[in-house]
């Protein structure tokens, strides 16, 4: 059964108040470091990207490369001992320097978040109705009760949850329904920007596909921008406009999904796509070794110890972010700029043998 | 060997990785408790006199003599040196507590393990018995057991330790049983079954090591409680007699009469010893709880200093 | 491929679990208070073969895998291994058998005892089977660890699971499984919890082990892509049954069962050029304690026909879905006419709905039908008659389709009439 075209009334009701074409979120050189007992983990280390209204950006990469940290860093949801800097502009306003009060006001009403395991975010003792009432009241305390209910029911309806379930408890829902509930809860405040951190990882294949379709519909019908964090490149291909490939705290390549997947420029993107098992897999490929320790990452390009194309310059000098042939950005010496590579820098890099001992 | 290393590492992590109040409670508690343990071990060398010694070099000690150069903490009405009795009392207390914890662990842990692992009627019966014991006012239980056991074994350290164990075994049983019930559902237990391990092997090699981790915390907390119960028994004149060993509760009992007569030193020092040791053990227990329990643990984080942009 | 001898021969295997405090289960439906985790499965595993079991969670894959090792007790049926029936073995016979059939688990972090080192964990498999000498054990452990690629071995022997990465832990689990020299490995979603960059490595390792040690695999997964690459034969499972089974190529070239087709459509594909809007089955896997009547897949099946087992609960879902498309005012009016849906919570084939008058209810049903005339449920409605303040809806009786031969594979779906003259259950 296909999702029907969206009811224009609903569409108007949940359309975020976004005008113009300037980016909704604009991140410049964002860093997020965690404090640990061993030193600082450079989980996000100089990340820049823009997100236009209504656009969905997929964020992919191996486990531990900083995807969730970036998502939480944008939302300002970091644990004690973590620090962030750089610049994150939400419709022109810098959120990193904002007062905690303003940041709280912005979260929920303008910035929403969807998590992997919805049950950890839903209070098992509260009915669905109470969840919605609380969320709406927090940010729009003056809205009359009737309208609160109305808005909540409409959000549920949009996610295909019947009004008969409005007074149920979260545990009475199946996994997929709960995730739709979470999406409805995020949408009900009409945020302009949503971070979805692996929203389908805990779900069954068919239900995952249903949720991906819902995200896809959101992209089609709304001007809400979405940062979709996932480790599944298939989902990126199906539900995202652009993709950002993250490795060891850096976005190493970003651009339109069709461009990047059709002609990956960065060796890591290429290897990542090659090692993905899909229905067309005829042989197994994998990237040797594992991502580096982010407390003390290797100098130069962080992918150099594993890169099949590594050159001498890669191990000493940080690659420079350049325009990607075909649109987007990439940072890799093999792509360019060639004129900045010192003499002899293009020689093949002598890499250490990678054994299972170094494996993720 | 591996087990020892594990224990040592478990003891070291609280210091190396945690921050906050828990760490300090643990440190202070360990220092206090450590002093008492040293006193207990080296009592014969530290204490100036024996615990039932009323004279030295043929000269009787003064009766209820005030603190002096000879007798720093004074003497009591039986002519005993208060300081010596307080120090020897540490030995009694530590002996009783260690013995009773040993008995508790030896009985409570296997019972909990078997009961939790097999479940069924055995589990239900044991739970019922233990719950009944637990519901009983513990001090009353200690009195009853101490009456019964003193009859059998005399007023020895063993008898008192056994009566104390009776009131604490249910706690060990409970904790171990409950952790076993949840641990036996773990995939690694299924995996052990899948390689063909028998029940006994699963309990010994797979569950034991994982379910006893909460025992140190209950152990220390119970130890603090046991010191109080021991003193209480002594205060009632039960348990260890003053000629068998020095026991703080007993001394307090005898000091009761002195208080009215302005003789404060016979009660102050044993009383202080009880308070200090109980505090020390409680601090260790709470500190361990806070540092070993990952949900309560506050890690000591190195401050993040972000480098300037140029040297990313 | 020349047919190899059968290694494992499962006949009509059922594993039912009693529900605790299952008052609900006892009130309703068939066999009260029982989850039919595995419900009459027949399948064979040939020597050197990789048999894939694919399905969503709750389809009984893990339970079937555990039953093969005697870890889940069979309710009925037989599991033949080497001429002996595993379901009637004593506990000690079963323990001995574990040397020949081993298991790999989904979550490598949970599958290893946190307080055992790698050497202890792998060595324990030998120890429980009576290898006393620790020197000898050490030798075999080192050999097994080298086999699974954990070298230099010295680096790993004394590590605890928490010091290893996910992929390394899964290698240890594999080492523990092969150290006794088994013939069959039951791998229960061995790569699904691993990071994507490690999946291919572990799958490659499993292929190497198969090659070197002559293993046969039962490969359990919910991911069709890895099954397609890895398996010789595939059984698609749904709610305790095999709904389609056959050679991998045939299953992928010509998926027959609507569920197989749905799984294929849902598999994410990294090629953006091929991303097309998909016709996905609605809903989720239903509660196994009160499975749908007739074909278990019918509530989600886009191709369902009259005899697929339509019943009251499907009508409830239909009404609820309908209401997600109505305005609140319309919903209030309609739900007043329909009344409580509780009467539609049981698997009945004849049910009374409504309290606002037969005409009102009838018009609501007609409206729903007009909006979506292709809704398969209507094919199952035999009759709608006036009944007091509402209507009575009668459904066609359902049939529970058995596996039947259809063009080289076996399918359990009424759309495929049996095309083989003789008995062909199993595969
Ligand atoms: N609260 C924390 N304190 C310290 N370090 C952390 C914390 N959270 C994450 N990290 C570390 O930061 C790095 C990035 O983690 P993050 O969770 O952002 O990765 P991820 O890309 O989302 O991975 P995954 O795909 O596994 O979700 C990792 O090295 C991780 O160990
Ligand atoms: N030990 C058990 N007790 C009760 N029900 C169980 C047990 N194990 C599995 N089940 C039920 O059996 C069904 C099949 O489960 P499972 O074999 O784990 O499926 P899968 O591995 O395909 O996800 C599910 O409904 C599950 O809830
Ligand atoms: S910069 Fe060098 S090492 Fe890094 S990805 Fe490009 S070629 Fe490989
Ligand atoms: S029998 Fe076939 S057509 Fe009918 S519901 Fe089942 S899968 Fe669909
Ligand atoms: Mg993450
Ligand atoms: Mg499973």
PDB file of C-alpha atoms in Angstrom, chain A residues 1-2 4 7 61-63 146 150 154 157 160-165 174-177 180 204-210 213 231-235 237-238 257-258 261 272-273 275-289 306 355-360, chain C residues 56-57 149-152 155-156 165-168 171 191 195-201 203-204 207 222 224-226 228-229 252 259 262-264 266-272 274-275 278-285 300 320 323-329 331 341 372:
ATOM      1  CA  UNK A   1       0.000   0.000   0.000  1.00  0.00           C
ATOM      2  CA  UNK A   2       1.523   3.327  -0.965  1.00  0.00           C
ATOM      3  CA  UNK A   4      -1.370   8.504  -0.067  1.00  0.00           C
ATOM      4  CA  UNK A   7      -3.771  16.034   2.857  1.00  0.00           C
ATOM      5  CA  UNK A  61      30.555   6.470   8.134  1.00  0.00           C
ATOM      6  CA  UNK A  62      31.966   3.643  10.209  1.00  0.00           C
ATOM      7  CA  UNK A  63      31.031   3.246  13.851  1.00  0.00           C
ATOM      8  CA  UNK A 146      -8.661  21.678  22.246  1.00  0.00           C
ATOM      9  CA  UNK A 150      -6.228  18.609  17.536  1.00  0.00           C
ATOM     10  CA  UNK A 154      -3.227  15.469  13.211  1.00  0.00           C
ATOM     11  CA  UNK A 157      -2.744  10.835  11.610  1.00  0.00           C
ATOM     12  CA  UNK A 160      -0.611   6.679  10.062  1.00  0.00           C
ATOM     13  CA  UNK A 161      -1.454   6.196  13.733  1.00  0.00           C
ATOM     14  CA  UNK A 162      -5.230   6.104  14.181  1.00  0.00           C
ATOM     15  CA  UNK A 163      -6.926   8.443  16.661  1.00  0.00           C
ATOM     16  CA  UNK A 164      -8.233   5.377  18.487  1.00  0.00           C
ATOM     17  CA  UNK A 165      -4.732   4.922  19.884  1.00  0.00           C
ATOM     18  CA  UNK A 174       4.851  -2.087  18.118  1.00  0.00           C
ATOM     19  CA  UNK A 175       8.419  -1.030  17.339  1.00  0.00           C
ATOM     20  CA  UNK A 176       7.575   0.648  14.069  1.00  0.00           C
ATOM     21  CA  UNK A 177       4.576   2.452  15.543  1.00  0.00           C
ATOM     22  CA  UNK A 180       6.374   6.832  14.014  1.00  0.00           C
ATOM     23  CA  UNK A 204      12.646  -5.009  11.070  1.00  0.00           C
ATOM     24  CA  UNK A 205      13.420  -4.878   7.370  1.00  0.00           C
ATOM     25  CA  UNK A 206       9.910  -4.136   6.168  1.00  0.00           C
ATOM     26  CA  UNK A 207       9.203  -1.664   8.937  1.00  0.00           C
ATOM     27  CA  UNK A 208      12.525   0.004   8.260  1.00  0.00           C
ATOM     28  CA  UNK A 209      11.482   0.429   4.660  1.00  0.00           C
ATOM     29  CA  UNK A 210       8.173   1.917   5.801  1.00  0.00           C
ATOM     30  CA  UNK A 213       9.347   5.950   3.017  1.00  0.00           C
ATOM     31  CA  UNK A 231      25.294   3.470   8.649  1.00  0.00           C
ATOM     32  CA  UNK A 232      23.214   2.120   5.809  1.00  0.00           C
ATOM     33  CA  UNK A 233      24.223   3.612   2.478  1.00  0.00           C
ATOM     34  CA  UNK A 234      21.132   2.055   0.908  1.00  0.00           C
ATOM     35  CA  UNK A 235      18.940   4.260   3.069  1.00  0.00           C
ATOM     36  CA  UNK A 237      20.420   6.482  -1.551  1.00  0.00           C
ATOM     37  CA  UNK A 238      16.693   6.195  -1.021  1.00  0.00           C
ATOM     38  CA  UNK A 257      23.768  11.523  -3.463  1.00  0.00           C
ATOM     39  CA  UNK A 258      23.604  10.636  -7.137  1.00  0.00           C
ATOM     40  CA  UNK A 261      27.558   7.405  -5.199  1.00  0.00           C
ATOM     41  CA  UNK A 272      32.901   2.152   1.947  1.00  0.00           C
ATOM     42  CA  UNK A 273      30.580   1.666  -1.010  1.00  0.00           C
ATOM     43  CA  UNK A 275      32.491  -3.032   1.128  1.00  0.00           C
ATOM     44  CA  UNK A 276      28.727  -2.700   1.503  1.00  0.00           C
ATOM     45  CA  UNK A 277      26.928  -5.979   0.970  1.00  0.00           C
ATOM     46  CA  UNK A 278      23.942  -5.464  -1.303  1.00  0.00           C
ATOM     47  CA  UNK A 279      21.802  -7.614  -3.539  1.00  0.00           C
ATOM     48  CA  UNK A 280      24.298  -7.013  -6.324  1.00  0.00           C
ATOM     49  CA  UNK A 281      27.324  -8.159  -4.314  1.00  0.00           C
ATOM     50  CA  UNK A 282      29.266 -10.812  -6.145  1.00  0.00           C
ATOM     51  CA  UNK A 283      32.482 -10.667  -4.140  1.00  0.00           C
ATOM     52  CA  UNK A 284      33.413  -9.444  -0.694  1.00  0.00           C
ATOM     53  CA  UNK A 285      35.529  -6.326  -0.322  1.00  0.00           C
ATOM     54  CA  UNK A 286      36.633  -4.678   2.850  1.00  0.00           C
ATOM     55  CA  UNK A 287      38.793  -1.907   4.193  1.00  0.00           C
ATOM     56  CA  UNK A 288      41.708  -3.313   6.167  1.00  0.00           C
ATOM     57  CA  UNK A 289      42.373  -2.049   9.680  1.00  0.00           C
ATOM     58  CA  UNK A 306      44.322   2.356   5.448  1.00  0.00           C
ATOM     59  CA  UNK A 355      46.508  -7.235  10.822  1.00  0.00           C
ATOM     60  CA  UNK A 356      43.331  -8.286  12.593  1.00  0.00           C
ATOM     61  CA  UNK A 357      44.920  -6.923  15.732  1.00  0.00           C
ATOM     62  CA  UNK A 358      44.112  -3.463  14.418  1.00  0.00           C
ATOM     63  CA  UNK A 359      40.629  -4.336  13.344  1.00  0.00           C
ATOM     64  CA  UNK A 360      37.347  -2.809  14.376  1.00  0.00           C
TER      65      UNK A 360
ATOM     66  CA  UNK C  56      11.681 -10.684  10.158  1.00  0.00           C
ATOM     67  CA  UNK C  57      12.093 -10.945  13.901  1.00  0.00           C
ATOM     68  CA  UNK C 149      42.657 -14.656  11.998  1.00  0.00           C
ATOM     69  CA  UNK C 150      43.378 -13.457  15.512  1.00  0.00           C
ATOM     70  CA  UNK C 151      47.105 -13.196  15.098  1.00  0.00           C
ATOM     71  CA  UNK C 152      49.514 -12.608  16.639  1.00  0.00           C
ATOM     72  CA  UNK C 155      48.214 -10.462  21.824  1.00  0.00           C
ATOM     73  CA  UNK C 156      44.750 -11.884  22.348  1.00  0.00           C
ATOM     74  CA  UNK C 165      36.330  -4.696  19.187  1.00  0.00           C
ATOM     75  CA  UNK C 166      33.074  -6.145  17.887  1.00  0.00           C
ATOM     76  CA  UNK C 167      34.693  -7.912  14.964  1.00  0.00           C
ATOM     77  CA  UNK C 168      37.404  -9.389  17.151  1.00  0.00           C
ATOM     78  CA  UNK C 171      36.141 -14.013  15.745  1.00  0.00           C
ATOM     79  CA  UNK C 191      27.012 -10.067  11.242  1.00  0.00           C
ATOM     80  CA  UNK C 195      29.743  -2.400  12.005  1.00  0.00           C
ATOM     81  CA  UNK C 196      29.185  -2.429   8.261  1.00  0.00           C
ATOM     82  CA  UNK C 197      32.902  -2.275   7.506  1.00  0.00           C
ATOM     83  CA  UNK C 198      33.460  -5.472   9.518  1.00  0.00           C
ATOM     84  CA  UNK C 199      30.562  -7.477   8.112  1.00  0.00           C
ATOM     85  CA  UNK C 200      32.300  -8.436   4.905  1.00  0.00           C
ATOM     86  CA  UNK C 201      35.386  -9.522   6.865  1.00  0.00           C
ATOM     87  CA  UNK C 203      31.466 -13.259   6.167  1.00  0.00           C
ATOM     88  CA  UNK C 204      34.729 -13.864   4.304  1.00  0.00           C
ATOM     89  CA  UNK C 207      33.534 -18.736   3.847  1.00  0.00           C
ATOM     90  CA  UNK C 222      16.955 -10.911   8.225  1.00  0.00           C
ATOM     91  CA  UNK C 224      18.420 -10.800   2.042  1.00  0.00           C
ATOM     92  CA  UNK C 225      21.550  -9.251   0.570  1.00  0.00           C
ATOM     93  CA  UNK C 226      24.001 -11.271   2.643  1.00  0.00           C
ATOM     94  CA  UNK C 228      21.888 -14.015  -1.504  1.00  0.00           C
ATOM     95  CA  UNK C 229      25.636 -13.884  -1.534  1.00  0.00           C
ATOM     96  CA  UNK C 252      15.937 -14.359  -6.281  1.00  0.00           C
ATOM     97  CA  UNK C 259       6.299 -12.137   1.454  1.00  0.00           C
ATOM     98  CA  UNK C 262       8.039  -7.827  -0.238  1.00  0.00           C
ATOM     99  CA  UNK C 263      11.369  -8.545   1.426  1.00  0.00           C
ATOM    100  CA  UNK C 264      13.116  -8.105  -1.881  1.00  0.00           C
ATOM    101  CA  UNK C 266      12.311  -3.574   0.921  1.00  0.00           C
ATOM    102  CA  UNK C 267      16.027  -4.398   0.731  1.00  0.00           C
ATOM    103  CA  UNK C 268      17.812  -1.035   0.661  1.00  0.00           C
ATOM    104  CA  UNK C 269      19.931  -0.537  -2.399  1.00  0.00           C
ATOM    105  CA  UNK C 270      22.877   1.849  -2.497  1.00  0.00           C
ATOM    106  CA  UNK C 271      22.365   2.564  -6.178  1.00  0.00           C
ATOM    107  CA  UNK C 272      20.424   5.838  -6.275  1.00  0.00           C
ATOM    108  CA  UNK C 274      17.400   2.263  -8.862  1.00  0.00           C
ATOM    109  CA  UNK C 275      15.643   3.901  -5.941  1.00  0.00           C
ATOM    110  CA  UNK C 278       8.100   0.758  -3.369  1.00  0.00           C
ATOM    111  CA  UNK C 279       4.856  -0.999  -2.848  1.00  0.00           C
ATOM    112  CA  UNK C 280       5.491  -2.142   0.706  1.00  0.00           C
ATOM    113  CA  UNK C 281       3.319  -4.415   2.790  1.00  0.00           C
ATOM    114  CA  UNK C 282       1.559  -2.511   5.524  1.00  0.00           C
ATOM    115  CA  UNK C 283       1.713  -3.204   9.240  1.00  0.00           C
ATOM    116  CA  UNK C 284       4.117  -5.294  11.231  1.00  0.00           C
ATOM    117  CA  UNK C 285       4.615  -8.906  12.282  1.00  0.00           C
ATOM    118  CA  UNK C 300      -0.152  -7.571   5.114  1.00  0.00           C
ATOM    119  CA  UNK C 320      -8.399   2.413  12.058  1.00  0.00           C
ATOM    120  CA  UNK C 323      -9.644   7.046  10.339  1.00  0.00           C
ATOM    121  CA  UNK C 324      -6.092   8.246   9.873  1.00  0.00           C
ATOM    122  CA  UNK C 325      -7.403   9.816   6.663  1.00  0.00           C
ATOM    123  CA  UNK C 326     -10.529  11.463   8.054  1.00  0.00           C
ATOM    124  CA  UNK C 327     -10.848  14.860   9.687  1.00  0.00           C
ATOM    125  CA  UNK C 328     -11.461  14.813  13.445  1.00  0.00           C
ATOM    126  CA  UNK C 329     -15.132  15.737  12.956  1.00  0.00           C
ATOM    127  CA  UNK C 331     -13.856  10.569  12.817  1.00  0.00           C
ATOM    128  CA  UNK C 341     -13.789  -1.797  18.388  1.00  0.00           C
ATOM    129  CA  UNK C 372      -9.930   1.955  -1.951  1.00  0.00           C
TER     130      UNK C 372
END
